[in-house]
């Protein structure tokens, strides 16, 4: 099974440009998450969705937007990229988004903003 | 407040035992997770504790003390493939994971 896929694997982006990071899961999980991981810091939640049609803000949502039109897809958009958004981005999903729910991660997208 | 503390780096010898500690201070608590992350890869789930005590799963065990806000991951019979970062995360009252920065474990022959 594919689990969670992310695209692209890596990207170099000019500052000011927009970009959408794609995330697709085939586990029929209700909850999905976007994190960024920076050296020396823990994973930080950007946005999440507990079910299709709903989204919520995490710890670091500024500069990012998400949508959840269906169960499988959870794209993350950077409207106007800045160098501080250089990071590794992980998408994750869990069955229900409630207590004890294990999150499963995609392979990540390495983004460099110049 | 929400804060997760774990050591930045640890070194251990192949075949030995290592204990990685994690302390947390979270408003609301719904369990403590441990994940393993090899360099350049995604985190993968290792364990989940919501009640006090030790959970054993093969060579890996995880312990939780809710009153002390403390957990540890115990790795036995270390193998070179165990070289990775180990991430501690606690689930808060909104069922969101609050992550520590991770402990990089270096295994030496």
Short mmCIF file of C-alpha atoms in Angstrom, two decimals:
data_model
loop_
_atom_site.label_atom_id
_atom_site.label_comp_id
_atom_site.label_asym_id
_atom_site.label_seq_id
_atom_site.Cartn_x
_atom_site.Cartn_y
_atom_site.Cartn_z
CA UNK A 1 0.00 0.00 0.00
CA UNK A 2 1.20 3.51 -0.76
CA UNK A 3 0.17 5.04 2.57
CA UNK A 4 0.94 8.73 2.27
CA UNK A 5 2.62 10.30 -0.72
CA UNK A 6 3.99 13.79 -1.05
CA UNK A 7 5.09 15.77 -4.08
CA UNK A 8 7.48 17.16 -5.00
CA UNK A 9 10.34 15.44 -3.18
CA UNK A 10 12.32 18.66 -3.22
CA UNK A 11 12.01 22.12 -4.69
CA UNK A 12 13.98 25.33 -5.00
CA UNK A 13 11.69 28.34 -5.12
CA UNK A 14 12.35 32.02 -5.69
CA UNK A 15 11.13 34.33 -2.95
CA UNK A 16 7.77 35.84 -3.76
CA UNK A 17 6.62 32.89 -5.84
CA UNK A 18 3.71 30.69 -4.88
CA UNK A 19 3.77 26.94 -4.55
CA UNK A 20 1.51 24.07 -3.57
CA UNK A 21 2.85 21.03 -1.79
CA UNK A 22 0.72 17.98 -2.47
CA UNK A 23 -0.24 15.24 -0.03
CA UNK A 24 -2.39 12.19 -0.71
CA UNK A 25 -3.26 9.27 1.56
CA UNK A 26 -5.00 6.03 0.67
CA UNK A 27 -5.77 4.82 4.20
CA UNK A 28 -9.17 6.57 4.42
CA UNK A 29 -7.93 8.45 7.46
CA UNK A 30 -10.14 11.28 8.66
CA UNK A 31 -7.42 13.50 10.10
CA UNK A 32 -4.49 15.02 8.23
CA UNK A 33 -1.68 17.35 9.29
CA UNK A 34 1.08 19.51 7.87
CA UNK A 35 4.31 19.98 9.85
CA UNK A 36 7.58 21.72 9.20
CA UNK A 37 10.83 20.42 10.61
CA UNK A 38 13.81 22.70 11.13
CA UNK A 39 17.21 21.82 12.53
CA UNK A 40 17.26 21.97 16.31
CA UNK A 41 13.51 22.37 16.59
CA UNK A 42 10.75 19.85 17.03
CA UNK A 43 8.13 19.25 14.40
CA UNK A 44 5.80 22.23 14.35
CA UNK A 45 2.20 21.97 13.26
CA UNK A 46 1.18 24.34 10.47
CA UNK A 47 -2.41 23.34 9.75
CA UNK A 48 -4.57 20.33 10.36
CA UNK A 49 -7.89 18.86 9.27
CA UNK A 50 -9.96 16.53 11.44
CA UNK A 51 -12.28 15.59 8.60
CA UNK A 52 -12.97 16.47 4.98
CA UNK A 53 -14.36 19.99 4.67
CA UNK A 54 -12.79 21.32 7.88
CA UNK A 55 -9.37 22.79 8.63
CA UNK A 56 -7.68 24.36 11.63
CA UNK A 57 -4.61 26.42 12.41
CA UNK A 58 -1.64 24.93 14.17
CA UNK A 59 1.30 26.53 15.91
CA UNK A 60 2.83 28.26 12.85
CA UNK A 61 0.09 28.94 10.26
CA UNK A 62 1.18 32.35 8.96
CA UNK A 63 2.08 32.36 5.27
CA UNK A 64 0.40 29.01 4.62
CA UNK A 65 -3.07 27.90 3.61
CA UNK A 66 -4.72 24.50 3.23
CA UNK A 67 -7.87 22.97 1.86
CA UNK A 68 -9.56 19.60 2.39
CA UNK A 69 -11.99 19.04 -0.43
CA UNK A 70 -12.01 15.26 0.04
CA UNK A 71 -10.70 12.59 2.42
CA UNK A 72 -7.57 11.70 0.48
CA UNK A 73 -5.96 15.04 -0.40
CA UNK A 74 -4.58 17.83 1.79
CA UNK A 75 -2.57 20.38 -0.22
CA UNK A 76 -0.48 23.08 1.45
CA UNK A 77 -0.07 26.39 -0.37
CA UNK A 78 2.55 29.07 0.13
CA UNK A 79 1.06 32.20 -1.43
CA UNK A 80 4.26 34.25 -1.52
CA UNK A 81 7.30 32.32 -0.33
CA UNK A 82 9.93 33.86 1.96
CA UNK A 83 13.38 32.48 2.86
CA UNK A 84 12.21 31.65 6.42
CA UNK A 85 9.92 29.05 4.88
CA UNK A 86 12.95 27.00 3.86
CA UNK A 87 12.33 23.74 5.67
CA UNK A 88 11.38 20.09 5.36
CA UNK A 89 7.62 19.71 5.20
CA UNK A 90 5.91 16.54 6.36
CA UNK A 91 2.32 15.57 5.80
CA UNK A 92 0.77 13.08 8.21
CA UNK A 93 -2.55 11.37 8.74
CA UNK A 94 -4.36 9.55 11.52
CA UNK A 95 -7.56 7.57 11.67
CA UNK A 96 -9.66 9.93 13.77
CA UNK A 97 -7.59 12.77 15.23
CA UNK A 98 -8.56 11.78 18.77
CA UNK A 99 -6.81 10.35 21.82
CA UNK A 100 -4.20 7.69 21.25
CA UNK A 101 -4.40 8.11 17.50
CA UNK A 102 -1.11 7.25 15.77
CA UNK A 103 0.03 9.66 13.11
CA UNK A 104 1.62 8.23 9.95
CA UNK A 105 4.00 10.41 7.98
CA UNK A 106 4.69 10.95 4.32
CA UNK A 107 8.29 11.01 3.01
CA UNK A 108 8.54 14.80 3.18
CA UNK A 109 9.23 17.69 0.81
CA UNK A 110 12.48 19.59 1.12
CA UNK A 111 11.83 23.22 0.18
CA UNK A 112 14.47 25.88 -0.31
CA UNK A 113 13.35 29.48 -0.78
CA UNK A 114 16.00 31.80 -2.21
CA UNK B 1 2.57 26.15 28.92
CA UNK B 2 3.76 23.39 26.65
CA UNK B 3 7.36 22.25 26.70
CA UNK B 4 9.08 19.00 25.80
CA UNK B 5 12.69 18.42 26.84
CA UNK B 6 14.97 15.62 25.72
CA UNK B 7 18.75 15.40 25.32
CA UNK B 8 20.14 16.64 22.02
CA UNK B 9 22.54 13.77 21.43
CA UNK B 10 23.59 10.48 23.01
CA UNK B 11 26.25 7.93 22.14
CA UNK B 12 26.10 4.22 22.91
CA UNK B 13 27.90 1.02 21.98
CA UNK B 14 26.56 -1.74 19.78
CA UNK B 15 25.01 -4.48 21.92
CA UNK B 16 24.51 -2.21 24.92
CA UNK B 17 21.41 -0.62 26.47
CA UNK B 18 20.50 3.07 26.26
CA UNK B 19 17.78 5.09 27.94
CA UNK B 20 16.49 8.29 26.33
CA UNK B 21 14.61 10.57 28.72
CA UNK B 22 11.82 13.02 27.99
CA UNK B 23 10.09 15.49 30.26
CA UNK B 24 6.95 17.34 29.36
CA UNK B 25 4.74 20.11 30.70
CA UNK B 26 1.46 20.20 28.88
CA UNK B 27 -1.88 21.73 29.72
CA UNK B 28 -3.99 18.66 29.31
CA UNK B 29 -2.54 15.25 28.55
CA UNK B 30 -3.72 12.50 26.24
CA UNK B 31 -0.70 10.27 26.01
CA UNK B 32 3.00 10.22 25.18
CA UNK B 33 4.41 9.04 21.86
CA UNK B 34 7.87 8.00 20.74
CA UNK B 35 8.89 8.07 17.09
CA UNK B 36 12.09 7.05 15.32
CA UNK B 37 13.48 9.14 12.48
CA UNK B 38 16.44 8.07 10.37
CA UNK B 39 18.36 10.86 8.67
CA UNK B 40 16.54 12.12 5.60
CA UNK B 41 13.48 10.03 6.28
CA UNK B 42 10.03 10.42 7.82
CA UNK B 43 9.30 9.77 11.50
CA UNK B 44 7.90 6.31 12.20
CA UNK B 45 5.81 5.32 15.21
CA UNK B 46 7.46 3.35 18.02
CA UNK B 47 5.24 3.51 21.09
CA UNK B 48 2.34 5.14 22.89
CA UNK B 49 1.81 5.39 26.66
CA UNK B 50 -1.24 6.85 28.31
CA UNK B 51 -1.10 5.02 31.67
CA UNK B 52 1.79 4.91 34.13
CA UNK B 53 4.21 2.07 33.75
CA UNK B 54 6.37 0.23 31.30
CA UNK B 55 5.28 -0.94 27.85
CA UNK B 56 7.59 -3.50 26.28
CA UNK B 57 7.76 -4.16 22.57
CA UNK B 58 10.66 -6.36 21.55
CA UNK B 59 13.98 -4.59 22.04
CA UNK B 60 12.22 -1.29 22.72
CA UNK B 61 10.36 -0.34 25.90
CA UNK B 62 8.71 2.92 26.90
CA UNK B 63 7.93 4.15 30.40
CA UNK B 64 5.57 6.86 31.61
CA UNK B 65 5.08 8.65 34.93
CA UNK B 66 2.24 11.14 34.60
CA UNK B 67 2.75 12.61 38.07
CA UNK B 68 6.35 13.47 37.21
CA UNK B 69 5.72 14.50 33.58
CA UNK B 70 8.40 12.03 32.59
CA UNK B 71 8.92 9.29 30.04
CA UNK B 72 11.82 7.28 28.77
CA UNK B 73 12.55 5.05 25.80
CA UNK B 74 14.75 2.06 26.54
CA UNK B 75 16.59 0.38 23.69
CA UNK B 76 18.23 -2.97 24.38
CA UNK B 77 20.79 -4.98 22.39
CA UNK B 78 21.63 -1.97 20.32
CA UNK B 79 22.25 -2.47 16.63
CA UNK B 80 23.93 -0.14 14.18
CA UNK B 81 20.58 0.37 12.44
CA UNK B 82 19.27 1.97 15.65
CA UNK B 83 21.36 5.04 14.86
CA UNK B 84 18.63 7.63 14.37
CA UNK B 85 16.84 10.48 16.05
CA UNK B 86 14.20 9.61 18.63
CA UNK B 87 11.32 12.04 18.95
CA UNK B 88 9.19 12.41 22.05
CA UNK B 89 5.73 13.95 21.65
CA UNK B 90 2.86 14.43 24.03
CA UNK B 91 -0.75 14.73 22.97
CA UNK B 92 -2.44 17.77 24.44
CA UNK B 93 -6.05 18.42 25.39
CA UNK B 94 -6.91 19.22 21.73
CA UNK B 95 -5.40 15.89 20.59
CA UNK B 96 -2.53 17.70 18.90
CA UNK B 97 1.03 16.41 19.25
CA UNK B 98 3.60 18.67 20.88
CA UNK B 99 7.04 17.53 19.77
CA UNK B 100 10.45 17.63 21.37
CA UNK B 101 13.45 18.53 19.22
CA UNK B 102 14.58 14.91 19.17
CA UNK B 103 17.56 12.98 20.52
CA UNK B 104 20.18 11.95 18.00
CA UNK B 105 21.48 8.51 18.99
CA UNK B 106 24.90 7.53 17.70
CA UNK B 107 25.82 3.84 17.89
CA UNK B 108 29.50 2.94 17.87
CA UNK B 109 30.86 -0.54 17.11
#
